[in-house]
Short mmCIF file of C-alpha atoms in Angstrom, two decimals:
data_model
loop_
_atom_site.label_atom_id
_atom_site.label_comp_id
_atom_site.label_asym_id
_atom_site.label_seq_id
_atom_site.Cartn_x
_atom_site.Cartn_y
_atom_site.Cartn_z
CA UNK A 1 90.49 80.81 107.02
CA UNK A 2 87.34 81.93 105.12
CA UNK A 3 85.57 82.83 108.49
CA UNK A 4 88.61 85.11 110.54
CA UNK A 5 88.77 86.87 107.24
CA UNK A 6 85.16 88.30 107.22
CA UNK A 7 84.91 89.14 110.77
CA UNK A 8 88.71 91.05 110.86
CA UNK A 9 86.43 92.97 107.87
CA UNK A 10 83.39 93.14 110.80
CA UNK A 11 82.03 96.39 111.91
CA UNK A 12 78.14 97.63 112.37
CA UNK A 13 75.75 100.39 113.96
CA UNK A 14 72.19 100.52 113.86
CA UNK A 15 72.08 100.80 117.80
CA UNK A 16 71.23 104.29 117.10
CA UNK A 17 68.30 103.75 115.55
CA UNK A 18 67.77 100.86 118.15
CA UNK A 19 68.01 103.25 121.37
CA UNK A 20 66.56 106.82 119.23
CA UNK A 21 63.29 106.71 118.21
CA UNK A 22 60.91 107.95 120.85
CA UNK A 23 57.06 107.95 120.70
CA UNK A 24 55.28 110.61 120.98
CA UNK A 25 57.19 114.05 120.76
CA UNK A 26 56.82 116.52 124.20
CA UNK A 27 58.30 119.01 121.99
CA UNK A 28 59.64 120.37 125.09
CA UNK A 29 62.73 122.32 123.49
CA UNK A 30 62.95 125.77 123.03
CA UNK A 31 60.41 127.40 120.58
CA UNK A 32 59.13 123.44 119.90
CA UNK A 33 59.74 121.84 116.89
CA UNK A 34 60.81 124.64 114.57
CA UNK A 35 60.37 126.56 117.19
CA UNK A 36 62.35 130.14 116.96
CA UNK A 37 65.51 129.63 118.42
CA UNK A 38 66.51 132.29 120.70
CA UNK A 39 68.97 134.94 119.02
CA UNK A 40 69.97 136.60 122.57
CA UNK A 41 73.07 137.71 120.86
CA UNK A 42 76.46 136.02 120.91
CA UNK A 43 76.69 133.20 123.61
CA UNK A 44 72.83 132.88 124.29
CA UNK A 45 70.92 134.94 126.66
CA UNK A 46 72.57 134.85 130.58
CA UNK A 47 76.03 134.02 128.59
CA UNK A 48 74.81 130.24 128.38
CA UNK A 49 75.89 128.16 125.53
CA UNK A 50 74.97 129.34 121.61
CA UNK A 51 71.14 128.42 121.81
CA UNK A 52 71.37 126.49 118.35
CA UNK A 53 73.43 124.45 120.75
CA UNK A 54 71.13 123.69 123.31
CA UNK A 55 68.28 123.40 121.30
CA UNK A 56 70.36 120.69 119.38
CA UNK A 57 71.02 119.50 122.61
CA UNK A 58 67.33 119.28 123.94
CA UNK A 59 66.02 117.95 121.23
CA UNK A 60 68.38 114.27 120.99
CA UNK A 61 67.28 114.41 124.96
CA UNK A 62 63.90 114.46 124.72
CA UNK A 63 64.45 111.53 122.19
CA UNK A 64 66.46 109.70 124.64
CA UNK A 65 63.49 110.11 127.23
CA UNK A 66 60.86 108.90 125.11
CA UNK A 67 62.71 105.71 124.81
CA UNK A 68 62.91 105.56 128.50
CA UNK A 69 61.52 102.02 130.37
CA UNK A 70 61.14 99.60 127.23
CA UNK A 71 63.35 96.94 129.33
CA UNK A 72 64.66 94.43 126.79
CA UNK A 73 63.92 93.43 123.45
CA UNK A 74 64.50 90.57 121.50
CA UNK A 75 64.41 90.83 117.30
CA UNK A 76 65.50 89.29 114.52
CA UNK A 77 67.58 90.58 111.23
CA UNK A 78 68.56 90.07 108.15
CA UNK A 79 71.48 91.74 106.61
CA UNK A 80 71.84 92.40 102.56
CA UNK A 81 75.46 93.49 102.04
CA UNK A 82 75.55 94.52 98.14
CA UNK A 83 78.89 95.66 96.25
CA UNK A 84 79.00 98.19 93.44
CA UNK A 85 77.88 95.82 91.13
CA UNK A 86 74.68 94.67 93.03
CA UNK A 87 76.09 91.39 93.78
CA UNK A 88 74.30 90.45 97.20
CA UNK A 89 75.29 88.13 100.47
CA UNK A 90 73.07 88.02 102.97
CA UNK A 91 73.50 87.54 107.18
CA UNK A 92 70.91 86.49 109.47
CA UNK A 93 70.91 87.59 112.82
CA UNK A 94 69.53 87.89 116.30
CA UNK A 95 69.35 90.55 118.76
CA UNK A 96 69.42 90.71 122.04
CA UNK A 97 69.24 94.62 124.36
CA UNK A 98 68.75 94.92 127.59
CA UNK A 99 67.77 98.65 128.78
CA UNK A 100 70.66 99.63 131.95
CA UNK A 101 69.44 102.29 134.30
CA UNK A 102 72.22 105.09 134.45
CA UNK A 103 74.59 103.36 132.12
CA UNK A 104 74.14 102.78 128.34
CA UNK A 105 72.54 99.83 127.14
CA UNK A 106 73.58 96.08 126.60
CA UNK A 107 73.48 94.30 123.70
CA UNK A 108 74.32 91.32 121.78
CA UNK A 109 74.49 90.07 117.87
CA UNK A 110 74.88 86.67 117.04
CA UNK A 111 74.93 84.98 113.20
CA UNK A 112 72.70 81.93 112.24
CA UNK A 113 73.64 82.62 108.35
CA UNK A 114 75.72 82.37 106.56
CA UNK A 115 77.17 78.72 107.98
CA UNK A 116 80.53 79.52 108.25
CA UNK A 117 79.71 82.42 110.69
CA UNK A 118 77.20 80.41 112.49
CA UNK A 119 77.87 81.24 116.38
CA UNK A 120 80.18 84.86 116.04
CA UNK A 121 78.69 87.40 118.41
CA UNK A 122 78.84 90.39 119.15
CA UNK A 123 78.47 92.29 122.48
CA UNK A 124 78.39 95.68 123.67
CA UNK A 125 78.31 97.17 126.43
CA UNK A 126 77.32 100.52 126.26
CA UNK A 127 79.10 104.18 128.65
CA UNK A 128 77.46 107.64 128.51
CA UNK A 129 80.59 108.88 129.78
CA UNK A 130 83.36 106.82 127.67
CA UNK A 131 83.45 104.37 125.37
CA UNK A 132 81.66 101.30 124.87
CA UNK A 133 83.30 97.95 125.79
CA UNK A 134 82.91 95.52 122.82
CA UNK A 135 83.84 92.21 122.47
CA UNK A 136 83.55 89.28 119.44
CA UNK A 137 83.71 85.62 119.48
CA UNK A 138 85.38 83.89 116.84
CA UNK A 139 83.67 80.27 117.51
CA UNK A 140 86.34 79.02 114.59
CA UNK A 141 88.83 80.20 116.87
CA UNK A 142 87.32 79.43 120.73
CA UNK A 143 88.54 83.26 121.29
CA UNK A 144 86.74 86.29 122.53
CA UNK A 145 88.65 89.13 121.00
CA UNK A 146 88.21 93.00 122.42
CA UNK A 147 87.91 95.53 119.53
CA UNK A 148 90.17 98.07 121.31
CA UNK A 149 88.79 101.85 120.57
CA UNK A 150 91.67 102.14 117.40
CA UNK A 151 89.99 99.39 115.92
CA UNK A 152 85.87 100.62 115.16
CA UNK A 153 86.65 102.63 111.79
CA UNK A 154 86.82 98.71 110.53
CA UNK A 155 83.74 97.31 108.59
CA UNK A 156 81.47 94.79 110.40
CA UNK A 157 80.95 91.45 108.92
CA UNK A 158 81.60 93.01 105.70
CA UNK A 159 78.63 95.80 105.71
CA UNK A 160 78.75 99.65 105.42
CA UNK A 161 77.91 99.26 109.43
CA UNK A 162 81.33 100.97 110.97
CA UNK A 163 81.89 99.26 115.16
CA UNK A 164 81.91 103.21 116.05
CA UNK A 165 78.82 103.01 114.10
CA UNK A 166 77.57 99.68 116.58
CA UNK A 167 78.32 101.73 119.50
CA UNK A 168 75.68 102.72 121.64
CA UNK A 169 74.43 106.25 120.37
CA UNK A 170 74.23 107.88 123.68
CA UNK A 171 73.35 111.84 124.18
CA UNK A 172 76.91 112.41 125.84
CA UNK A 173 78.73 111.15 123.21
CA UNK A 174 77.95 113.81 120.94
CA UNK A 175 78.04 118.30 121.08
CA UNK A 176 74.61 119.49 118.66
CA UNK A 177 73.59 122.05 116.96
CA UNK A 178 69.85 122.66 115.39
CA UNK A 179 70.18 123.89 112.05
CA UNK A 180 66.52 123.93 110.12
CA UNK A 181 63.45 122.96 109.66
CA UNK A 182 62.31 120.97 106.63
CA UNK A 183 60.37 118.21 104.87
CA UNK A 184 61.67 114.39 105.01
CA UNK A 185 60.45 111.08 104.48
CA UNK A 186 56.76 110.58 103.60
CA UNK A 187 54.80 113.80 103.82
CA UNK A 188 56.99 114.43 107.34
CA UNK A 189 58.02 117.72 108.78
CA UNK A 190 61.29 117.00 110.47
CA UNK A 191 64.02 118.67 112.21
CA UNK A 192 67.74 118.69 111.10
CA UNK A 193 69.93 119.05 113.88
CA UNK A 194 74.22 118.10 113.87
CA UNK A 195 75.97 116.00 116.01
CA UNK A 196 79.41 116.04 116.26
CA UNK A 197 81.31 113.05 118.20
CA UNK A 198 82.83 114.33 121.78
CA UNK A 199 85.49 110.92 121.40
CA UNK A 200 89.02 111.56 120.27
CA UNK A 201 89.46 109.44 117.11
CA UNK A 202 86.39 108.94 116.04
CA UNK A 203 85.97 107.94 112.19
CA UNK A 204 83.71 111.29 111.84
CA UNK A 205 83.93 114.77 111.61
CA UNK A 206 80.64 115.48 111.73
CA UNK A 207 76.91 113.75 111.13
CA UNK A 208 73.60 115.42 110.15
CA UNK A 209 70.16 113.88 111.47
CA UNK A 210 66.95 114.36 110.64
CA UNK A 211 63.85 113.53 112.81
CA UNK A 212 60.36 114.01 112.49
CA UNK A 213 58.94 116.41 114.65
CA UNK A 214 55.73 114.11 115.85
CA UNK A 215 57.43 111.34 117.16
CA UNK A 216 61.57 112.43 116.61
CA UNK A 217 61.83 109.20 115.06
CA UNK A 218 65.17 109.29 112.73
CA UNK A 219 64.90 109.08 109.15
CA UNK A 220 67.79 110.15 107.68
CA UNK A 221 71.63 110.23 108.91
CA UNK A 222 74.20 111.92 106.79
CA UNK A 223 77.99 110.85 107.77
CA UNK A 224 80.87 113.25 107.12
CA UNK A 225 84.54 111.68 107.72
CA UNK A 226 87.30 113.53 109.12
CA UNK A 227 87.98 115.87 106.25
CA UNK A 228 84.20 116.55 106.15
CA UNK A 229 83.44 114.84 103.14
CA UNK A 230 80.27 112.84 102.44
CA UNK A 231 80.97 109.53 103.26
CA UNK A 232 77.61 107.84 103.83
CA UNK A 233 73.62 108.39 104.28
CA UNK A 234 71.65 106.06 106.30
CA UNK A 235 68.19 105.93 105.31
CA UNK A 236 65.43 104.39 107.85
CA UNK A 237 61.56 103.68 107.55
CA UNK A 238 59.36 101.17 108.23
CA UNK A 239 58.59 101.71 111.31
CA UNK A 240 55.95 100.23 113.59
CA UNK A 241 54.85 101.50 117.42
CA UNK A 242 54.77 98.46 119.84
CA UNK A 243 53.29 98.57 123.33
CA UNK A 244 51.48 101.52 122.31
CA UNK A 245 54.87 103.86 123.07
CA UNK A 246 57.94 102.47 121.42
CA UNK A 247 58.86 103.32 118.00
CA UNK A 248 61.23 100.30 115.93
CA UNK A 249 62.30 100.76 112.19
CA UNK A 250 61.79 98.00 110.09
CA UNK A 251 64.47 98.70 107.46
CA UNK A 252 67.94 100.89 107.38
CA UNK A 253 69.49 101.25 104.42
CA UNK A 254 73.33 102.83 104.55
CA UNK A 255 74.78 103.80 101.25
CA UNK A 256 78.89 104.26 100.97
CA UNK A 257 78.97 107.18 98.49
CA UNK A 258 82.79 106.49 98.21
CA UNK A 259 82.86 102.81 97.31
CA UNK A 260 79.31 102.66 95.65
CA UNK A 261 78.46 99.50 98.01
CA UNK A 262 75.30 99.45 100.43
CA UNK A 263 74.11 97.14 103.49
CA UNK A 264 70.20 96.94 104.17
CA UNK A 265 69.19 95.91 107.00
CA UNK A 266 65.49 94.35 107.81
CA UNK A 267 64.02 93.74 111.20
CA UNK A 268 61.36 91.18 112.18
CA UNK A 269 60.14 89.89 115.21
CA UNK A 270 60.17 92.48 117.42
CA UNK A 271 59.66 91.11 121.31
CA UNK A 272 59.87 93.33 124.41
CA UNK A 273 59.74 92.05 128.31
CA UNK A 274 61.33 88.69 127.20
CA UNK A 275 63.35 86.66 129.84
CA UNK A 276 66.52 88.45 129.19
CA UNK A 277 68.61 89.36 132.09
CA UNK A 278 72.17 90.16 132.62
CA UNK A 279 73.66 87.04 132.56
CA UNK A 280 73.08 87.18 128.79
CA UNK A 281 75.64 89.99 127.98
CA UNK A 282 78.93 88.62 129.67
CA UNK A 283 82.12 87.65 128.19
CA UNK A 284 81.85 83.80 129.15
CA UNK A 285 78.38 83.97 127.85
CA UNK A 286 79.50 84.51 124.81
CA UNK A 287 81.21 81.23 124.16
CA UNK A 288 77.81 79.80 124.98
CA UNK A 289 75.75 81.31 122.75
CA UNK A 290 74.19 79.02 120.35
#
C-alpha cells in the first residue's frame, strides 16, 4: 500500500527551531556574546565544569527562556522533499504546540496533501529528562503506531527531517560547548556553540549551531553522525517577531550531504493564544483529527 510505505519512510525535526529562537538576547552568559570565556585553568575556576562548557550551556538556556510564555501556536507548512535530481513532491501540513510548564512541549502534525496521506498525524509529547513519547496514525490502517526510541534514525514522510530530529529540542537533552565567535547569515554576528546528545543511541555524534548574538535566533545547524562525519546542514531564515517577543522562521532548508537530496520547509500562518488545549494532543485524539 502506497500510503504505509511513505510513512514506514516518515521521520522529521524542525521542533528545534519551533521551541529555540528567543527574542531579544539578555546576553546574560559569561563574558556576553563573545564574551572572554574564563581560562581559570583546567576544570574552570572553584573546580566547576570546563567554562567553554558552561558558557555553551548558558547560552542554549537563555534561548530556552526567551521562548518562555508563548502558550500555543497554530501554523501552517508546506514541505518540498527534492531528490538528487531536483525532482520535487510536496506535503502540506498543519501544526499544532501547546507550551507545558515543567515538561517539554506538545505537539501535533497532521497532512492535508498529498491525498493519499490526508489524515496521518503526528504527535509528540515532549521530556526534559527522557525521551519524547511519539505516536503516528496511519488513517489507511485505523492504527496509532508508537515509534519506539530504536526507531527515530528513520526518515519522516520521506524528508531529510530524522523523528530524533522531530523530538522536542530541550536544554537537557544535550552537554555544550562554546567554541567561537563569527559572522553568519545576513550581515549577523553569531555564536557557534556544540551540542552533543546526552541519549544513548542517538543518530548523532555531535551537532554544531550557530545563533545570532541579538536575538540567539538559529541559523545554521551542522549534523555529524556517529563516526563524526558531515551528514547534514540545516539552514533557517525568514524569520518574523510576533507579539512583539517571539521569534518564528519562515523557511528551513536541510541538505543530506550523503545522498545529495534536500527537504525545505515553509511556514505560514503563524497564530498564537488559539483555542488549543490538551485534549488536542492525546492518543484517541488522534483518530479524530480531520
Amino acid at each position: 500500500m502506497r500510503t504505509s510505505r511513505g510513512l514506514r519512510a516518515a521521520g522529521f525535526f524542525l521542533l528545534a527551531m519551533f521551541v529555540l529562537p528567543g527574542m531579544t538576547a539578555q546576553e546574560a552568559w559569561a563574558g556576553g556574546p563573545g564574551g572572554p570565556v574564563d581560562q581559570g585553568g583546567p576544570g574552570g575556576p572553584d573546580g566547576l565544569a570546563d567554562p567553554s562548557e558552561e558558557k555553551g550551556l548558558q547560552i542554549a538556556s537563555d534561548a530556552r527562556k526567551q521562548d518562555e510564555g508563548f502558550g500555543n501556536l497554530s501554523a501552517g507548512m508546506t514541505m518540498v522533499l527534492r531528490n538528487k535530481k531536483g525532482q520535487e513532491s510536496v506535503r502540506e501540513v498543519r501544526v499544532k504546540v501547546l507550551e507545558a510548564e515543567g515538561e517539554g512541549n506538545k505537539s501535533l502534525f497532521v497532512f492535508d496533501q498529498p491525498r493519499d496521506a490526508r489524515g496521518t498525524a503526528l504527535l509528540i509529547h515532549g521530556h526534559k529528562d527522557r525521551p519524547d513519547d511519539q505516536w503516528l496514525y496511519l488513517p489507511a490502517l485505523k492504527r496509532v503506531k508508537r515509534i519506539s526510541s530504536s526507531n527515530r534514525s528513520g526518515s519522516f514522510m520521506g524528508s531529510e527531517f530524522t523523528y530524533e530530529d522531530m523530538t522536542v529540542q530541550e536544554v537537557e537533552k544535550y552537554t555544550y560547548r562554546y567554541l567561537r565567535d563569527e559572522p553568519c547569515g545576513d550581515g549577523l554576528d553569531c555564536v557557534v556553540t556544540e551540542r552533543i546528545p546526552v541519549e544513548k543511541g542517538s543518530v548523532y555524534r555531535r551537532q554544531l549551531v550557530w545563533r545570532d548574538k541579538s536575538a540567539l535566533r538559529v541559523w545554521k545547524v551542522e549534523y555529524y553522525d556517529r563516526k563524526d562525519a558531515h551528514l547534514k546542514t540545516l539552514t533557517v531564515g525568514e524569520y518574523r517577531q510576533y507579539l512583539d517577543r517571539y521569534w518564528r522562521a519562515g523557511s528551513m532548508a536541510m541538505v543530506n550531504h550523503l545522498t545529495g537530496k534536500s527537504t525545505d520547509l515553509v511556514w505560514t500562518d503563524y497564530q498564537f493564544g488559539t483555542d488549543i488545549d490538551d485534549r488536542d494532543f492525546t492518543r484517541t485524539g488522534l483518530r479524530r483529527v480531520r
